[in-house]
XYZ file of C-alpha atoms in Angstrom:
621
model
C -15.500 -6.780 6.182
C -19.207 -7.700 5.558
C -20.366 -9.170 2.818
C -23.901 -8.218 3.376
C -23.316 -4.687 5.009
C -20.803 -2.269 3.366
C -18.478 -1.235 6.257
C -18.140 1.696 7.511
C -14.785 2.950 7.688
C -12.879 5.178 10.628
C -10.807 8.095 10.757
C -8.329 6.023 12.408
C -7.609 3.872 9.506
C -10.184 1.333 9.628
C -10.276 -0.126 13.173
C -13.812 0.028 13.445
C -14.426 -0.562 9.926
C -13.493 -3.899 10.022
C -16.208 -3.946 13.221
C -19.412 -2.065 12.325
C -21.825 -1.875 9.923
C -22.103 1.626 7.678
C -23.511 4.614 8.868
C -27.502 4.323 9.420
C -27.797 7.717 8.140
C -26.725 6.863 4.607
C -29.014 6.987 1.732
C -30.167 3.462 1.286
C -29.987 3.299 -2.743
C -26.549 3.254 -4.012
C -25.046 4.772 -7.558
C -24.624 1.452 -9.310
C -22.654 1.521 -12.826
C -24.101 -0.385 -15.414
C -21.495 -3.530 -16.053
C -21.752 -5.586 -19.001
C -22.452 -9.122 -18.516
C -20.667 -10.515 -21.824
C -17.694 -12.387 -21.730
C -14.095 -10.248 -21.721
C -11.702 -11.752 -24.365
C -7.641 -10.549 -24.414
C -7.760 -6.546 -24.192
C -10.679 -6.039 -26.009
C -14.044 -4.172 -24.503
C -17.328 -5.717 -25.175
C -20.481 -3.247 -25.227
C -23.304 -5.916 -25.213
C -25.072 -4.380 -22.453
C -22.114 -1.129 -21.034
C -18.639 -1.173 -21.074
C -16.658 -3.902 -19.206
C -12.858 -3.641 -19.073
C -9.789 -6.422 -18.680
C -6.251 -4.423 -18.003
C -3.032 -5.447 -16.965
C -1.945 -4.041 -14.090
C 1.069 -3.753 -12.162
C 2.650 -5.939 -9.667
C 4.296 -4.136 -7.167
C 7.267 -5.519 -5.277
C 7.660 -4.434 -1.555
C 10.178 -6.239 0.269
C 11.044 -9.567 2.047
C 10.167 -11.003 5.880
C 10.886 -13.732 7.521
C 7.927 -14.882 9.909
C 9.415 -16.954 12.054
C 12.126 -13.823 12.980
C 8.859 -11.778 13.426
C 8.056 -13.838 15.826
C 10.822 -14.355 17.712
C 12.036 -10.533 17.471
C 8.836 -8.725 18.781
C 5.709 -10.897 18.750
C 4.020 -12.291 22.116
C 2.614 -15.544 23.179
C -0.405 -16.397 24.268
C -1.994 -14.098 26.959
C -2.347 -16.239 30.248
C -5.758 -16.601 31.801
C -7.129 -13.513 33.237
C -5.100 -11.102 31.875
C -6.138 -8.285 30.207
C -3.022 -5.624 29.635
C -5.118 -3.845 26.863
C -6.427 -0.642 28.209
C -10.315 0.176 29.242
C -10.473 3.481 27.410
C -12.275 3.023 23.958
C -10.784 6.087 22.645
C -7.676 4.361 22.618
C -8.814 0.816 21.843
C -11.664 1.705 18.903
C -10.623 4.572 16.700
C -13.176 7.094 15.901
C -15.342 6.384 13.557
C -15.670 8.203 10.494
C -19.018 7.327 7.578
C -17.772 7.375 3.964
C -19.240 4.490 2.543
C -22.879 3.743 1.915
C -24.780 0.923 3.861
C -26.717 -1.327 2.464
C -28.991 -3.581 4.031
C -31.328 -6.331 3.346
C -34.430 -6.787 5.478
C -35.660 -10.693 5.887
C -37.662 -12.022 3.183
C -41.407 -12.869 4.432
C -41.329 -16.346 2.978
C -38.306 -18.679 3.839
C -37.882 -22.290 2.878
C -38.712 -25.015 4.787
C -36.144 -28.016 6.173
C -35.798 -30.617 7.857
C -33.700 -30.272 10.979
C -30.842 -31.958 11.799
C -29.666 -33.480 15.597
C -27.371 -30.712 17.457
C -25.038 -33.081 19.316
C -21.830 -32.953 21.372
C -19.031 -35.091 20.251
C -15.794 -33.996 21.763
C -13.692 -36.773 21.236
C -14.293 -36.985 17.596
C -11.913 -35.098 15.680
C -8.886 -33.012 16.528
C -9.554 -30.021 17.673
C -7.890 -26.942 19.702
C -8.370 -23.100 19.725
C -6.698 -21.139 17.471
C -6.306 -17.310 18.135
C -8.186 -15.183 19.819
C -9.201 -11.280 20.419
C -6.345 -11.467 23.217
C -3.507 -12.790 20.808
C -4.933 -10.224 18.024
C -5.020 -7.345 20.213
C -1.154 -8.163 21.687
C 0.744 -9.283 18.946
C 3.134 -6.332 17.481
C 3.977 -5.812 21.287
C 0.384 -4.181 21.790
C 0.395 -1.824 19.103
C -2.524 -3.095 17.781
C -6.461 -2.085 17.848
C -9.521 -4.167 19.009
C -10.591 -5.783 16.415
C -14.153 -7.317 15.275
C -14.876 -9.944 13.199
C -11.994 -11.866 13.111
C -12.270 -12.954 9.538
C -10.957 -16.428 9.146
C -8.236 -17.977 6.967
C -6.823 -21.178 7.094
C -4.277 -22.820 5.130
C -2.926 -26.491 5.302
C 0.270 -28.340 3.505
C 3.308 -30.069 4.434
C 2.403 -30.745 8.117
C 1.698 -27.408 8.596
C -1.524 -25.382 9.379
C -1.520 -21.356 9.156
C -4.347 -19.422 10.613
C -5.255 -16.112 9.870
C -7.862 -13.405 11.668
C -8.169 -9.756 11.938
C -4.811 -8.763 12.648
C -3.054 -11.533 13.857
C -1.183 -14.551 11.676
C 0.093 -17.589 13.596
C 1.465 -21.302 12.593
C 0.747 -24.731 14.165
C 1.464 -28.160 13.450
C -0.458 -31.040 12.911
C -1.155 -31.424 16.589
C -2.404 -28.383 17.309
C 0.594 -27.130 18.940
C 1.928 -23.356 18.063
C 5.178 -23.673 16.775
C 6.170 -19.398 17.263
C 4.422 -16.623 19.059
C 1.128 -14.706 17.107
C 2.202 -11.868 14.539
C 0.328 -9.180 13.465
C -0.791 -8.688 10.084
C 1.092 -5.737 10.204
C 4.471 -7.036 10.674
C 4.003 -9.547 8.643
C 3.656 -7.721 5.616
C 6.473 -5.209 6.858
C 4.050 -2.463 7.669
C 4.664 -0.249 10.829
C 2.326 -0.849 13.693
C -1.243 -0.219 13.278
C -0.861 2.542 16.171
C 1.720 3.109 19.003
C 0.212 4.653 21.779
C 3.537 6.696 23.051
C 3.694 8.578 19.845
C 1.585 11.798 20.513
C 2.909 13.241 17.013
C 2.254 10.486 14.913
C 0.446 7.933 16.336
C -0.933 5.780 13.246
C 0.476 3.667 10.918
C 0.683 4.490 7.285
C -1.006 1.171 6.732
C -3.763 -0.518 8.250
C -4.581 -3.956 6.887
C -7.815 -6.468 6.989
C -9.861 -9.261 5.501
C -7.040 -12.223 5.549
C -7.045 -15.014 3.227
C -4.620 -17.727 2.602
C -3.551 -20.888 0.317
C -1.482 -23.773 0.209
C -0.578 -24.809 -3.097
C 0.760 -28.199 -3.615
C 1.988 -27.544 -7.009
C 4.268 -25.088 -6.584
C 4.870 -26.026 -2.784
C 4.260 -22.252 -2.009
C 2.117 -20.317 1.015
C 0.065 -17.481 -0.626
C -1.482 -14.755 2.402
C -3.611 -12.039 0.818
C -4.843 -8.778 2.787
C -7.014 -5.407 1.649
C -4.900 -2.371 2.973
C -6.463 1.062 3.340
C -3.689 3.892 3.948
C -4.145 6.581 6.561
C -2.748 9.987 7.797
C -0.100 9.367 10.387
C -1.229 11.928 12.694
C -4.990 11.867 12.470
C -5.930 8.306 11.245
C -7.921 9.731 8.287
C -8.010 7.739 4.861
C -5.763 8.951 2.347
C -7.246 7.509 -0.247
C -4.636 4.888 -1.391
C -5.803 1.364 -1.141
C -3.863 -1.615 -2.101
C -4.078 -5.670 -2.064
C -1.350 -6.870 -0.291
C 0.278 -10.137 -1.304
C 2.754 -12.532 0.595
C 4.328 -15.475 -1.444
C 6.397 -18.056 0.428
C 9.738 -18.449 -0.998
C 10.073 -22.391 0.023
C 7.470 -24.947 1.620
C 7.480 -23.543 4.895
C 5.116 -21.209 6.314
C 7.429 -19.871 8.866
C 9.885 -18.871 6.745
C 10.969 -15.744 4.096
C 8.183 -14.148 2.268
C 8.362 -11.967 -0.654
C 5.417 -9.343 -0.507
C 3.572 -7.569 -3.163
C 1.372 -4.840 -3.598
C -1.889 -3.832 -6.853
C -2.765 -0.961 -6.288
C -6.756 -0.727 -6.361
C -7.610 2.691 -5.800
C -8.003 4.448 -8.875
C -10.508 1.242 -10.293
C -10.810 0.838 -14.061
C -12.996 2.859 -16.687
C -15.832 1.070 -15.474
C -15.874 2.240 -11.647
C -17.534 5.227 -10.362
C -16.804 7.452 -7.154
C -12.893 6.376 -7.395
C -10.340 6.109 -5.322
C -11.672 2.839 -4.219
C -11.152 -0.196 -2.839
C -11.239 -3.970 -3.170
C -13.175 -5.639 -0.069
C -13.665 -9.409 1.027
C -11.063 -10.520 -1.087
C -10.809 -14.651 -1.835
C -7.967 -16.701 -3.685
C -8.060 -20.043 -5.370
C -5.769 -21.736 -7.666
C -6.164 -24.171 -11.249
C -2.993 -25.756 -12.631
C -2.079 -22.797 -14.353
C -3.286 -19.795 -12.276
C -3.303 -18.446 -8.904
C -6.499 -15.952 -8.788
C -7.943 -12.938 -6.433
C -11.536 -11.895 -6.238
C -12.927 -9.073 -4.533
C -15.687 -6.540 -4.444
C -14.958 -3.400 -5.223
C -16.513 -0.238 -2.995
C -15.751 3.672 -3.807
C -14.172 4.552 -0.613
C -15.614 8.072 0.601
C -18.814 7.716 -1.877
C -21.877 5.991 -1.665
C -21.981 2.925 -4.454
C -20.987 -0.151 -5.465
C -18.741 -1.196 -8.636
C -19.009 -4.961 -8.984
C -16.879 -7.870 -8.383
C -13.001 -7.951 -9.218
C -11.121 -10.801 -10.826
C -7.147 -11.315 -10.735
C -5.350 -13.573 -12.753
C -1.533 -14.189 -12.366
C 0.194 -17.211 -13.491
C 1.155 -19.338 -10.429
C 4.445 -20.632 -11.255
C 6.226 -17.164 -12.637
C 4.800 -15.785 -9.201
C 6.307 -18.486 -6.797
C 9.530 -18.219 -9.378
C 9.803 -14.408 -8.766
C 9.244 -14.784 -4.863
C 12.190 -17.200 -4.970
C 14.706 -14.541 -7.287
C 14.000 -17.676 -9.876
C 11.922 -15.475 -12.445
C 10.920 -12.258 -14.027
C 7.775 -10.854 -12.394
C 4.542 -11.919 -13.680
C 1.497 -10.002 -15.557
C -1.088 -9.286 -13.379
C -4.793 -9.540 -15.297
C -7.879 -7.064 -13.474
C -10.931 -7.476 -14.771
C -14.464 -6.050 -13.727
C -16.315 -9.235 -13.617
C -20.093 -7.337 -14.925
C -23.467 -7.842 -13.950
C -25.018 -11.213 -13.324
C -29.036 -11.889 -13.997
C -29.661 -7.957 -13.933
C -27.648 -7.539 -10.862
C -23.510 -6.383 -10.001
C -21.692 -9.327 -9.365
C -20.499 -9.513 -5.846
C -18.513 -12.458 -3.401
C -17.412 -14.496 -7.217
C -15.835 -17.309 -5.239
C -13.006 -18.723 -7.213
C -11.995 -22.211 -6.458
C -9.118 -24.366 -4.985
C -8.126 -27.578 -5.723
C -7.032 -30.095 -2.705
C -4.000 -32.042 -3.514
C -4.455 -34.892 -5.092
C -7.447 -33.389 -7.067
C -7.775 -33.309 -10.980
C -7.918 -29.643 -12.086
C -9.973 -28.366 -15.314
C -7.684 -28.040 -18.071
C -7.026 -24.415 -19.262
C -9.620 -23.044 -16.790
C -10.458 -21.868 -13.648
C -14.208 -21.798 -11.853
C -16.196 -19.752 -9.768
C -19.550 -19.814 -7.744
C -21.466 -16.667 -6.805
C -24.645 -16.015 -5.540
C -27.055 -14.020 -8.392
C -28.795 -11.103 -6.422
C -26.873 -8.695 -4.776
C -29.462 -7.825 -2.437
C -29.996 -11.787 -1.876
C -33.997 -11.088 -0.778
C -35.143 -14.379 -2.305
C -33.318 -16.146 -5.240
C -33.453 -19.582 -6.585
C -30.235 -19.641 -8.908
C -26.728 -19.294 -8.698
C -24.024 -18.219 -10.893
C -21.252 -20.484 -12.234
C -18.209 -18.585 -14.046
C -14.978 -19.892 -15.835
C -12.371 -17.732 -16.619
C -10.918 -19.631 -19.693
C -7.261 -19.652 -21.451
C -6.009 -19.606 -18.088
C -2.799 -21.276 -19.867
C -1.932 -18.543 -21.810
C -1.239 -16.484 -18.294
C 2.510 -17.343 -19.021
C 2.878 -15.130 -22.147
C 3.809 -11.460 -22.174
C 0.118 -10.456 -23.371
C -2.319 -12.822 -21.580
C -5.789 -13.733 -23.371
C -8.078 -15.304 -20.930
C -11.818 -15.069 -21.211
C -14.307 -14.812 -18.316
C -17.827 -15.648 -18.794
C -20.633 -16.877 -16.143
C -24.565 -18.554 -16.471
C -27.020 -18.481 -14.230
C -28.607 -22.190 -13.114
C -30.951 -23.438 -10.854
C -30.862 -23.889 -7.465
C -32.896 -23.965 -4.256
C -34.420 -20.959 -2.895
C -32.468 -19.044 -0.501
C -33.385 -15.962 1.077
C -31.451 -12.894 3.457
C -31.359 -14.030 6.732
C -32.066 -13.204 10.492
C -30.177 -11.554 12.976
C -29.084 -15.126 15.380
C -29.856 -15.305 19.236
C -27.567 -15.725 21.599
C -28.071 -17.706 24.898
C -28.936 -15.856 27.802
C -27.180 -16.306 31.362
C -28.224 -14.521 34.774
C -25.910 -12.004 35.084
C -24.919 -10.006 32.116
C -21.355 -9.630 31.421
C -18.863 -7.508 31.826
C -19.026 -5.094 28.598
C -22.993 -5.418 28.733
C -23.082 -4.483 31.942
C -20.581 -1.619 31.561
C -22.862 -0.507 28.585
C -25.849 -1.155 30.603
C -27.783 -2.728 27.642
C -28.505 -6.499 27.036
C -26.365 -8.440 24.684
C -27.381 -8.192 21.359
C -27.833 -10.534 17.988
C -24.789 -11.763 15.952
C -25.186 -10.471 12.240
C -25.052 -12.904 9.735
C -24.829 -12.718 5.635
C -26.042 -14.789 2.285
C -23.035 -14.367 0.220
C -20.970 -17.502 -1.212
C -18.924 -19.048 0.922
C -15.240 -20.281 -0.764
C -15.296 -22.744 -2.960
C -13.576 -26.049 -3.833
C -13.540 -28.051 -7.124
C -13.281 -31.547 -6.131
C -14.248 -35.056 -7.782
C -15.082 -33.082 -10.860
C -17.914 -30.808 -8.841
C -17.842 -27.615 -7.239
C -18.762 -27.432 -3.769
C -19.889 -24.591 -2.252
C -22.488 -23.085 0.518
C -24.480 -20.279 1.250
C -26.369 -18.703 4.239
C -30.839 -18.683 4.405
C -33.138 -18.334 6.219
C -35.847 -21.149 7.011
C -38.909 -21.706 8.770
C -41.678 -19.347 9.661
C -42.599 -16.314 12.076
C -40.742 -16.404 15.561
C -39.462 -19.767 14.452
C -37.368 -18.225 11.349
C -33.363 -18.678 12.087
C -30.258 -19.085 10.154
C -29.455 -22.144 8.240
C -27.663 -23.234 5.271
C -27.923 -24.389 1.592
C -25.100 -26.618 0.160
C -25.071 -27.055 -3.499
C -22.923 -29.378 -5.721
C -22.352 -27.860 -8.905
C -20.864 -30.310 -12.261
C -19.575 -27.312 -14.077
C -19.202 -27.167 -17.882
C -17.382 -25.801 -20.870
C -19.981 -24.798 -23.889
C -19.617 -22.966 -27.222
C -16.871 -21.455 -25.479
C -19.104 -19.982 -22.354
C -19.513 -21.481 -18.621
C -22.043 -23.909 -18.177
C -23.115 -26.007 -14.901
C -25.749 -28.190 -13.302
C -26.590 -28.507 -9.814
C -25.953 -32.212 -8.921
C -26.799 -32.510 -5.368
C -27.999 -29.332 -2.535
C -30.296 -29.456 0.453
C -30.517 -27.744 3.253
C -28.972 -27.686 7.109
C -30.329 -26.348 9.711
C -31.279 -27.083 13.879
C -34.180 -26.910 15.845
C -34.180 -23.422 18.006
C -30.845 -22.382 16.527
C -29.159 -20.919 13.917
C -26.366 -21.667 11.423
C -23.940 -19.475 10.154
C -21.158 -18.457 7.997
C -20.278 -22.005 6.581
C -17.770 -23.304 4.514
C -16.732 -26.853 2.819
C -13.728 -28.875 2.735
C -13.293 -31.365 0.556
C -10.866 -34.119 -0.601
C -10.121 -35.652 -3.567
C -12.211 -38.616 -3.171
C -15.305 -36.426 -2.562
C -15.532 -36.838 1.338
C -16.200 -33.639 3.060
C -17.088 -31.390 6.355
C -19.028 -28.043 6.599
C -18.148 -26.145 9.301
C -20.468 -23.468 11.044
C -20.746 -21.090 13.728
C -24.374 -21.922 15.927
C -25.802 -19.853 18.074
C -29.292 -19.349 19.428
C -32.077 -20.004 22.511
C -30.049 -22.993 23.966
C -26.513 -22.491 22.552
C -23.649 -19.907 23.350
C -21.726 -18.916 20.129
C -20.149 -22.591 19.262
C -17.590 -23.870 16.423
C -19.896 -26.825 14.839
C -19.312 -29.234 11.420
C -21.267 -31.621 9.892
C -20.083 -34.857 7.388
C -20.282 -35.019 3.930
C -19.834 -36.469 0.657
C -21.105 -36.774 -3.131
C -24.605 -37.728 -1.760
C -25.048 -34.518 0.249
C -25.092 -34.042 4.134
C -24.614 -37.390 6.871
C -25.606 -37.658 10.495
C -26.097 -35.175 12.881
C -24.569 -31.538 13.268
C -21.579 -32.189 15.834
C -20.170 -29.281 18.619
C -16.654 -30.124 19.736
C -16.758 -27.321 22.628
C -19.711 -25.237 23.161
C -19.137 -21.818 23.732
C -19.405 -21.035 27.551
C -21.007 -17.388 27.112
C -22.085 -14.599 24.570
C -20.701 -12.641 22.559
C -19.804 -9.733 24.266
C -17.632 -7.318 22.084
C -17.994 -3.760 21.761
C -19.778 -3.446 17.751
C -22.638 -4.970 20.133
C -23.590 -1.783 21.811
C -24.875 1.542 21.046
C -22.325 2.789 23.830
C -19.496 2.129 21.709
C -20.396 2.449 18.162
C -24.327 4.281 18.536
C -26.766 3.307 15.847
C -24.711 0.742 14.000
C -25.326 -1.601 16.763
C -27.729 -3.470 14.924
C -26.272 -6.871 15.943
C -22.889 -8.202 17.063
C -20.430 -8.103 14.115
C -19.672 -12.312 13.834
C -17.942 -14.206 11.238
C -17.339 -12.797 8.245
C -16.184 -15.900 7.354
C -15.095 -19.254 8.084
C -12.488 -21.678 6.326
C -12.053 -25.129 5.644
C -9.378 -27.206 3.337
C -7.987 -30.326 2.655
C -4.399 -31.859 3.530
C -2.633 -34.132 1.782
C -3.647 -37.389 3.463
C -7.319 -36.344 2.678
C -8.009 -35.073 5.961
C -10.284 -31.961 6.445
C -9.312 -28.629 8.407
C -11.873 -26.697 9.162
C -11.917 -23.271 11.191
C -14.530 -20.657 12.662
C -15.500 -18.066 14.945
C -17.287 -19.438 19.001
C -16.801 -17.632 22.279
C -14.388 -19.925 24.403
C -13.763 -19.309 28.663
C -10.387 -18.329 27.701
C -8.771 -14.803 28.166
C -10.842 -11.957 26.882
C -9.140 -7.950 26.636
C -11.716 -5.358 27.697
C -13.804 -4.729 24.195
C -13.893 -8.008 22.464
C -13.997 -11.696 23.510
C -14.095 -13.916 20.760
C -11.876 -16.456 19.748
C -11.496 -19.603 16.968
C -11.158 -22.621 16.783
C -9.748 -24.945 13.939
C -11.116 -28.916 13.935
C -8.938 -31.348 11.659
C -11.796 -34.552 10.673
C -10.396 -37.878 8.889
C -13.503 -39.382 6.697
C -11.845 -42.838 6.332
C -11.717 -42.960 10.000
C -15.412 -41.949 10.419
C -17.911 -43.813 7.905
């Protein structure tokens, strides 16, 4: 989902919730709840400012699959070239939409920072680099029984000579070559949900579940693949919401990826004391680790009502959770807490960290990055957060403490809508809809974050430059966090700012080793560029050399959330992104993933695909 436009959901679960903005019709205030910003400590509810409220909450357990079975039972390969199986008919590709959440949007501030640009260059030979899926292996996998899907939403996860990718609804496994080691598997059956839809069923044609915003992590602690999902449940005959929501969780019982899984289910729907407009849900989740703790953010929406609730923080200790996945442990207590206001606003995308192996880790305490106005207009500080104690996630009765600061930072403002390269003859879907192709969205929210060489590295999305030459770009910041008088401190040790001439930069995200050296990867688009996968080096000193394509994209985006044919008045730009990835392996090399529009197969309503670049600093200063 968006992080910078509350989705809209369907009445056929979600499947063009996880493509379109909300409905332009909603009221464009929300019902807020006041959240305390004082720090939570054990059980106890602190009323410095409202009420704020840390619970324990259930884990759920759901079953067991085996992915690697999944894919050999039921799962296809890659569609060949040309091929498009998936039928034309949108009724049956893009469920019906249905408005029950508010929309919120943020129109560009009038005064962006300047930058400097950087070089746009084509390096192909570089790096590693292959395509990952695509809207073809989404919309196949589970046999067909799947929906159209846009964004994809991409996770990436790296250990043990493995790399696990992630997108909106499809889950597949590679190795350190780039070659797929089983056929694409939809979200769905990996979790040991139904299909999404099955066409031949005229009774019951949906799935009880329908499933979104992937995530994943490699720990190298515990040796153990963590995959986390937002599920929505619907009405088996008509697709509406129910009004159960859940996070879905799937724990590796050994080292490999393509093995058994033990899965596990909060259920988020009926919120804490603190939410209004309940049942609700728990969007855009994250997950990052510390020595101690494996942790889930997420922002929480009320699902039929107009509003907004606040960021979500999950705590479970690491080690009883791989223990349990592998029958070697009692189940572990699961800590929610409603992470408050930040600077006057509701917390929202609190980006908890990860730790690449080989990296020192913090103690008793895991950190977080956010972004400080929820409306992100024009800011000029960030938020650093710690959720302290994390040690004491083994006992019965938990006590961790999570409090946040506010430093400064360079200004960063909402961005623009990105352009997309123009070619003579439209294609296909544009011409089908007989309107142009239209602007990829784009959003300002944290990206994920890594803690690395004793800094946290993170990146967010601005705009720069002035008048018809404003466009999407990026600020990186370095953050030194701190522990004082028992609250989060940081400083800002190194930022700037990334951006191209003509073009624009989006949805970025940082890997990092545990020497420091880094990549960001972006998606760029704009006047001279089709929708391209793009990264640029790094280290402790900021940014180096130029920003580097391995394949440009050979045309635009053409899927169906860009025109008002398919989805009306929400066509306010092609949904793109929401996110990319990037990690760290254990040799210190960096795998980074994203969103570009390849000359690969395409299925009638969507042609996007990924792909994942693997960059080895010692082989590149």
């Amino acid at each position: 989902m968006s992080a910078v436009a509350i989705l809209a959901l369907t009445s056929a679960g979600l499947g063009s919730g996880i493509t379109a903005t909300a409905s332009p019709d909603a009221p464009a205030g929300k019902v807020i709840p006041s959240l305390s910003t004082s720090a939570v400590n054990g059980a106890r509810t602190s009323t410095a400012d409202s009420e704020t409220v840390q619970t324990e909450v259930e884990l759920h357990s759901t079953g067991q699959t085996n992915l690697l079975a999944l894919a050999r039972e039921g799962a296809t390969t890659k569609a060949a070239p040309g091929t498009a199986p998936a039928t034309d008919d949108p009724n049956s590709e893009i469920p019906p939409r249905k408005a029950n959440s508010g929309f919120k949007t943020s129109p560009v501030a009038k005064q962006a920072p300047n930058s400097e640009n950087r070089q746009l260059v084509s390096d192909p030979h570089e790096s590693l680099h292959f395509e990952g899926i695509n809207a073809a292996d989404s919309r196949y996998a589970d046999n067909g029984d799947q929906f159209t899907n846009e964004p994809p939403d991409q996770a990436l996860c790296v250990g043990n000579g493995f790399t696990m990718e992630g997108v909106n609804t499809a889950v597949a496994v590679f190795d350190r070559t780039g070659a797929q080691l089983a056929p694409t598997v939809s979200i769905n059956e990996f979790f040991g949900f139904a299909s999404v839809i099955d066409r031949e069923d005229t009774v019951t044609p949906f799935g009880k579940r329908f499933a979104f915003d992937p995530v994943c992590l490699y720990d190298h602690q515990v040796d153990r693949w963590f995959f986390v999902v937002t599920e929505l449940d619907q009405n088996q005959k008509t697709g509406d919401l129910t009004g159960q929501t859940n996070l879905f969780i799937a724990v590796s019982e050994t080292d490999d990826p393509l093995g058994d899984y033990e899965i596990y289910r909060i259920d988020t729907e009926s919120g804490d004391r603190t939410d209004k407009g309940c049942p609700c849900f728990d969007d855009f989740p994250h997950i990052g680790a510390d020595r101690n703790g494996f942790y889930i953010t997420a922002n929480r929406f009320p699902l039929f009502k107009d509003g907004f609730n606040g960021a979500q923080v999950y705590a479970i200790d690491k080690r009883e959770l791989a223990a349990n996945a592998s029958e070697d442990g009692p189940k572990p207590t699961v800590v929610s807490i409603n992470a408050g206001r930040i600077d006057g606003d509701p917390s929202f995308t609190v980006q908890p960290a990860a730790v690449p192996e080989g990296g020192s880790y913090t103690g008793d305490r895991e950190y977080f990055l956010s972004t400080t106005d929820f409306d992100t207009l024009r800011e000029s500080k960030i938020g650093v957060w710690a959720l302290s104690n994390t040690d004491s996630l083994s006992r019965e009765n938990p006590d961790v403490r999570l409090t946040q600061r506010t430093i400064p930072s360079l200004t960063y403002v909402a961005e623009p809508r990105a352009d997309q390269k123009r070619r003579a003859t439209p294609p296909p879907l544009a011409e089908e809809a007989g309107e142009r192709p239209n602007k990829l969205d784009s959003a300002s929210d944290m990206s994920e974050v890594e803690y690395a060489a004793g800094r946290l590295w993170g990146a967010i999305g601005t705009a720069v430059g002035d008048g018809d030459n404003k466009r999407d770009a990026v600020l990186y910041v370095q953050v030194k966090p701190s522990f004082t008088n028992g609250r989060a401190d940081g400083k800002v040790v190194e930022q700037g700012y990334v951006s191209v001439a003509v073009n624009h930069l989006m949805y970025p995200a940082i890997g990092v080793n545990s020497d420091g050296d880094a990549a960001m990867v972006m998606s760029v688009s704009g006047r001279t560029v089709f929708p391209s996968p793009s990264y640029i080096k790094m280290d402790k000193t900021g940014v180096r050399g130029p920003v580097k394509v391995m394949d440009f994209g050979e045309r635009p985006n053409d899927g169906f959330t860009c025109y008002k044919a398919f989805v009306g008045s929400r066509a306010r730009g092609c949904r793109w992104g929401d996110y990319s990835a990037a990690t760290a392996d254990n040799n210190g090399r960096i795998w980074m993933a994203t969103e570009f529009i390849s000359s690969g197969p395409r299925v009638p309503f969507a042609n996007w695909s990924t792909q994942v670049i693997r960059y080895l600093p010692d082989a590149n200063r």
